[in-house]
C-alpha cells in the first residue's frame, strides 16, 4: 500500500494530525480541513532569464525582474514563474538566483510576509535604482539604466546636481 495515500486518508479524517506533527498548532487548528487541490498550470512569459551558455546541469539560472510601478502580487507571480521554470528545466541548472530591480522602495510589493525566507536568502537580491548613489560614480551601463528612470526634463538637472 502506498503510504502517502494512507496519510492522505488519515489527514482527511483527522486534519489536526498535521499540526500535532509540527508541534506548533495554530489556535484554530480544529477549523482546518484537508483537501486535494489540482492547480491548472498558467502560462508564464518570463522576460528576464539569464542562462549559462553550457546547459549541463552545473550552472546557475538567473531570473531578472524590473519593476517600475507597484504590483501588489508581484512576488506571487515571480516565485510561481521561477519555481515553475526551475521545475521544468531542473536538469539544465544546478541553482537559481532572482534579481529584483525596483525604481524605488515605494514600488516594491508591501505584503512580503509569506516570502520572507526567500527575500532574506542569498538567492534573492533586491536593487533600488534610486539608491545606487551618485550617477557619475556608477558604471556607464548602470548610469544609462538609471537615466532611463528619470523624467526627460530632469536629465540635465540630475547630472548637474550630481
PDB file of C-alpha atoms in Angstrom:
ATOM      1  CA  UNK A   1       0.000   0.000   0.000  1.00  0.00           C
ATOM      2  CA  UNK A   2       1.255   3.451  -0.807  1.00  0.00           C
ATOM      3  CA  UNK A   3       1.951   5.247   2.450  1.00  0.00           C
ATOM      4  CA  UNK A   4       1.202   8.715   1.076  1.00  0.00           C
ATOM      5  CA  UNK A   5      -2.344   7.577   0.220  1.00  0.00           C
ATOM      6  CA  UNK A   6      -2.724   6.253   3.757  1.00  0.00           C
ATOM      7  CA  UNK A   7      -1.567   9.587   5.185  1.00  0.00           C
ATOM      8  CA  UNK A   8      -3.967  11.480   2.949  1.00  0.00           C
ATOM      9  CA  UNK A   9      -6.828   9.348   4.225  1.00  0.00           C
ATOM     10  CA  UNK A  10      -5.783   9.965   7.809  1.00  0.00           C
ATOM     11  CA  UNK A  11      -5.423  13.708   7.136  1.00  0.00           C
ATOM     12  CA  UNK A  12      -8.915  13.718   5.619  1.00  0.00           C
ATOM     13  CA  UNK A  13     -10.379  12.210   8.793  1.00  0.00           C
ATOM     14  CA  UNK A  14      -8.079  13.899  11.296  1.00  0.00           C
ATOM     15  CA  UNK A  15      -6.672  17.144   9.865  1.00  0.00           C
ATOM     16  CA  UNK A  16      -5.329  18.114  13.280  1.00  0.00           C
ATOM     17  CA  UNK A  17      -2.679  15.370  12.859  1.00  0.00           C
ATOM     18  CA  UNK A  18      -0.596  17.721  10.712  1.00  0.00           C
ATOM     19  CA  UNK A  19      -0.457  20.274  13.499  1.00  0.00           C
ATOM     20  CA  UNK A  20       0.309  17.615  16.087  1.00  0.00           C
ATOM     21  CA  UNK A  21       3.230  16.500  13.921  1.00  0.00           C
ATOM     22  CA  UNK A  22       4.602  20.045  13.639  1.00  0.00           C
ATOM     23  CA  UNK A  23       4.420  20.551  17.395  1.00  0.00           C
ATOM     24  CA  UNK A  24       3.198  24.103  16.872  1.00  0.00           C
ATOM     25  CA  UNK A  25      -0.542  24.005  16.232  1.00  0.00           C
ATOM     26  CA  UNK A  26      -2.366  27.247  15.494  1.00  0.00           C
ATOM     27  CA  UNK A  27      -5.056  28.226  17.978  1.00  0.00           C
ATOM     28  CA  UNK A  28      -7.727  27.422  15.393  1.00  0.00           C
ATOM     29  CA  UNK A  29      -6.292  24.021  14.373  1.00  0.00           C
ATOM     30  CA  UNK A  30      -9.742  22.431  14.651  1.00  0.00           C
ATOM     31  CA  UNK A  31     -11.021  24.831  11.993  1.00  0.00           C
ATOM     32  CA  UNK A  32      -8.907  23.323   9.204  1.00  0.00           C
ATOM     33  CA  UNK A  33      -9.855  20.680   6.676  1.00  0.00           C
ATOM     34  CA  UNK A  34      -7.684  18.611   4.352  1.00  0.00           C
ATOM     35  CA  UNK A  35      -8.211  18.813   0.604  1.00  0.00           C
ATOM     36  CA  UNK A  36      -6.502  17.615  -2.530  1.00  0.00           C
ATOM     37  CA  UNK A  37      -6.249  20.591  -4.869  1.00  0.00           C
ATOM     38  CA  UNK A  38      -5.493  20.480  -8.591  1.00  0.00           C
ATOM     39  CA  UNK A  39      -3.725  23.585  -9.836  1.00  0.00           C
ATOM     40  CA  UNK A  40      -4.054  24.221 -13.524  1.00  0.00           C
ATOM     41  CA  UNK A  41      -0.755  25.451 -14.794  1.00  0.00           C
ATOM     42  CA  UNK A  42      -0.897  29.001 -16.064  1.00  0.00           C
ATOM     43  CA  UNK A  43       1.221  30.110 -18.974  1.00  0.00           C
ATOM     44  CA  UNK A  44       4.064  32.334 -17.871  1.00  0.00           C
ATOM     45  CA  UNK A  45       6.249  34.510 -20.047  1.00  0.00           C
ATOM     46  CA  UNK A  46       9.397  35.355 -18.168  1.00  0.00           C
ATOM     47  CA  UNK A  47      11.082  38.398 -19.682  1.00  0.00           C
ATOM     48  CA  UNK A  48      14.462  38.163 -17.985  1.00  0.00           C
ATOM     49  CA  UNK A  49      16.091  34.732 -17.798  1.00  0.00           C
ATOM     50  CA  UNK A  50      19.866  34.509 -17.951  1.00  0.00           C
ATOM     51  CA  UNK A  51      21.104  31.029 -18.780  1.00  0.00           C
ATOM     52  CA  UNK A  52      24.668  29.744 -18.833  1.00  0.00           C
ATOM     53  CA  UNK A  53      25.933  29.075 -22.351  1.00  0.00           C
ATOM     54  CA  UNK A  54      26.515  25.437 -21.423  1.00  0.00           C
ATOM     55  CA  UNK A  55      23.328  23.826 -20.096  1.00  0.00           C
ATOM     56  CA  UNK A  56      24.875  20.763 -18.487  1.00  0.00           C
ATOM     57  CA  UNK A  57      23.219  20.953 -15.070  1.00  0.00           C
ATOM     58  CA  UNK A  58      26.137  22.684 -13.355  1.00  0.00           C
ATOM     59  CA  UNK A  59      25.323  26.369 -13.910  1.00  0.00           C
ATOM     60  CA  UNK A  60      23.065  28.901 -12.257  1.00  0.00           C
ATOM     61  CA  UNK A  61      19.942  30.291 -13.888  1.00  0.00           C
ATOM     62  CA  UNK A  62      19.231  33.967 -13.139  1.00  0.00           C
ATOM     63  CA  UNK A  63      15.790  35.497 -13.281  1.00  0.00           C
ATOM     64  CA  UNK A  64      15.713  39.298 -13.511  1.00  0.00           C
ATOM     65  CA  UNK A  65      12.548  41.299 -12.898  1.00  0.00           C
ATOM     66  CA  UNK A  66      12.440  45.050 -13.472  1.00  0.00           C
ATOM     67  CA  UNK A  67       9.513  46.745 -11.757  1.00  0.00           C
ATOM     68  CA  UNK A  68       8.844  50.434 -12.289  1.00  0.00           C
ATOM     69  CA  UNK A  69       5.343  50.651 -10.813  1.00  0.00           C
ATOM     70  CA  UNK A  70       3.700  48.947  -7.824  1.00  0.00           C
ATOM     71  CA  UNK A  71       2.302  45.458  -8.356  1.00  0.00           C
ATOM     72  CA  UNK A  72       0.522  44.102  -5.258  1.00  0.00           C
ATOM     73  CA  UNK A  73       1.035  40.458  -6.355  1.00  0.00           C
ATOM     74  CA  UNK A  74       4.479  40.658  -7.901  1.00  0.00           C
ATOM     75  CA  UNK A  75       6.153  38.171  -5.557  1.00  0.00           C
ATOM     76  CA  UNK A  76       3.352  35.655  -6.029  1.00  0.00           C
ATOM     77  CA  UNK A  77       3.876  35.793  -9.800  1.00  0.00           C
ATOM     78  CA  UNK A  78       7.675  35.924  -9.772  1.00  0.00           C
ATOM     79  CA  UNK A  79       8.149  32.978  -7.440  1.00  0.00           C
ATOM     80  CA  UNK A  80       5.491  30.954  -9.280  1.00  0.00           C
ATOM     81  CA  UNK A  81       7.290  31.638 -12.558  1.00  0.00           C
ATOM     82  CA  UNK A  82      10.707  30.949 -11.088  1.00  0.00           C
ATOM     83  CA  UNK A  83       9.804  27.653  -9.472  1.00  0.00           C
ATOM     84  CA  UNK A  84       7.759  26.514 -12.455  1.00  0.00           C
ATOM     85  CA  UNK A  85      10.701  27.176 -14.768  1.00  0.00           C
ATOM     86  CA  UNK A  86      13.186  25.538 -12.407  1.00  0.00           C
ATOM     87  CA  UNK A  87      10.881  22.514 -12.020  1.00  0.00           C
ATOM     88  CA  UNK A  88      10.564  22.128 -15.803  1.00  0.00           C
ATOM     89  CA  UNK A  89      14.271  22.525 -16.536  1.00  0.00           C
ATOM     90  CA  UNK A  90      15.964  21.284 -13.363  1.00  0.00           C
ATOM     91  CA  UNK A  91      18.364  19.096 -15.355  1.00  0.00           C
ATOM     92  CA  UNK A  92      19.757  22.212 -17.079  1.00  0.00           C
ATOM     93  CA  UNK A  93      20.735  24.174 -13.949  1.00  0.00           C
ATOM     94  CA  UNK A  94      22.304  23.471 -10.602  1.00  0.00           C
ATOM     95  CA  UNK A  95      20.968  26.588  -8.872  1.00  0.00           C
ATOM     96  CA  UNK A  96      18.924  29.751  -9.331  1.00  0.00           C
ATOM     97  CA  UNK A  97      19.189  33.414  -8.427  1.00  0.00           C
ATOM     98  CA  UNK A  98      16.494  36.079  -8.609  1.00  0.00           C
ATOM     99  CA  UNK A  99      17.366  39.761  -9.067  1.00  0.00           C
ATOM    100  CA  UNK A 100      14.540  42.210  -8.394  1.00  0.00           C
ATOM    101  CA  UNK A 101      15.174  45.707  -9.759  1.00  0.00           C
ATOM    102  CA  UNK A 102      12.835  48.405  -8.479  1.00  0.00           C
ATOM    103  CA  UNK A 103      12.611  52.058  -9.356  1.00  0.00           C
ATOM    104  CA  UNK A 104      12.395  52.777  -5.613  1.00  0.00           C
ATOM    105  CA  UNK A 105      11.272  51.180  -2.365  1.00  0.00           C
ATOM    106  CA  UNK A 106       7.802  52.631  -2.949  1.00  0.00           C
ATOM    107  CA  UNK A 107       7.356  50.352  -5.976  1.00  0.00           C
ATOM    108  CA  UNK A 108       8.118  47.187  -4.008  1.00  0.00           C
ATOM    109  CA  UNK A 109       5.240  44.936  -3.047  1.00  0.00           C
ATOM    110  CA  UNK A 110       4.120  45.733   0.504  1.00  0.00           C
ATOM    111  CA  UNK A 111       2.818  42.292   1.533  1.00  0.00           C
ATOM    112  CA  UNK A 112       6.012  40.243   1.838  1.00  0.00           C
ATOM    113  CA  UNK A 113       5.473  38.131   4.950  1.00  0.00           C
ATOM    114  CA  UNK A 114       4.857  34.786   3.155  1.00  0.00           C
ATOM    115  CA  UNK A 115       8.064  35.290   1.161  1.00  0.00           C
ATOM    116  CA  UNK A 116      10.349  36.421   3.975  1.00  0.00           C
ATOM    117  CA  UNK A 117      12.592  33.340   3.815  1.00  0.00           C
ATOM    118  CA  UNK A 118      13.159  33.808   0.094  1.00  0.00           C
ATOM    119  CA  UNK A 119      13.528  37.580   0.287  1.00  0.00           C
ATOM    120  CA  UNK A 120      16.068  37.266   3.107  1.00  0.00           C
ATOM    121  CA  UNK A 121      18.015  34.483   1.416  1.00  0.00           C
ATOM    122  CA  UNK A 122      21.190  34.828  -0.599  1.00  0.00           C
ATOM    123  CA  UNK A 123      19.252  33.688  -3.692  1.00  0.00           C
ATOM    124  CA  UNK A 124      17.185  36.860  -3.993  1.00  0.00           C
ATOM    125  CA  UNK A 125      18.803  40.242  -4.463  1.00  0.00           C
ATOM    126  CA  UNK A 126      16.788  43.449  -4.416  1.00  0.00           C
ATOM    127  CA  UNK A 127      18.119  46.588  -6.088  1.00  0.00           C
ATOM    128  CA  UNK A 128      16.537  50.046  -5.817  1.00  0.00           C
ATOM    129  CA  UNK A 129      17.686  52.201  -8.728  1.00  0.00           C
ATOM    130  CA  UNK A 130      17.163  55.456  -6.835  1.00  0.00           C
ATOM    131  CA  UNK A 131      19.545  54.262  -4.084  1.00  0.00           C
ATOM    132  CA  UNK A 132      22.543  53.372  -6.242  1.00  0.00           C
ATOM    133  CA  UNK A 133      24.300  56.638  -5.451  1.00  0.00           C
ATOM    134  CA  UNK A 134      25.742  59.451  -7.499  1.00  0.00           C
ATOM    135  CA  UNK A 135      25.110  58.739 -11.170  1.00  0.00           C
ATOM    136  CA  UNK A 136      28.618  59.939 -12.089  1.00  0.00           C
ATOM    137  CA  UNK A 137      30.179  57.311  -9.841  1.00  0.00           C
ATOM    138  CA  UNK A 138      28.252  54.421 -11.368  1.00  0.00           C
ATOM    139  CA  UNK A 139      29.455  52.149 -14.140  1.00  0.00           C
ATOM    140  CA  UNK A 140      28.478  53.635 -17.507  1.00  0.00           C
ATOM    141  CA  UNK A 141      25.912  50.942 -18.302  1.00  0.00           C
ATOM    142  CA  UNK A 142      24.355  51.253 -14.831  1.00  0.00           C
ATOM    143  CA  UNK A 143      24.221  55.044 -15.270  1.00  0.00           C
ATOM    144  CA  UNK A 144      22.362  54.625 -18.550  1.00  0.00           C
ATOM    145  CA  UNK A 145      19.870  52.283 -16.888  1.00  0.00           C
ATOM    146  CA  UNK A 146      19.285  54.775 -14.073  1.00  0.00           C
ATOM    147  CA  UNK A 147      18.883  57.620 -16.587  1.00  0.00           C
ATOM    148  CA  UNK A 148      16.003  55.736 -18.222  1.00  0.00           C
ATOM    149  CA  UNK A 149      14.070  56.152 -14.980  1.00  0.00           C
ATOM    150  CA  UNK A 150      14.491  59.919 -14.753  1.00  0.00           C
ATOM    151  CA  UNK A 151      11.810  62.058 -16.426  1.00  0.00           C
ATOM    152  CA  UNK A 152      13.257  63.707 -19.581  1.00  0.00           C
ATOM    153  CA  UNK A 153      13.008  67.223 -18.131  1.00  0.00           C
ATOM    154  CA  UNK A 154      15.214  66.210 -15.188  1.00  0.00           C
ATOM    155  CA  UNK A 155      18.101  64.506 -17.056  1.00  0.00           C
ATOM    156  CA  UNK A 156      20.268  67.574 -17.212  1.00  0.00           C
ATOM    157  CA  UNK A 157      19.264  68.709 -13.712  1.00  0.00           C
ATOM    158  CA  UNK A 158      20.219  65.331 -12.250  1.00  0.00           C
ATOM    159  CA  UNK A 159      23.614  65.400 -13.965  1.00  0.00           C
ATOM    160  CA  UNK A 160      24.292  68.975 -12.833  1.00  0.00           C
ATOM    161  CA  UNK A 161      23.435  68.286  -9.170  1.00  0.00           C
ATOM    162  CA  UNK A 162      25.405  65.045  -9.060  1.00  0.00           C
TER     163      UNK A 162
END
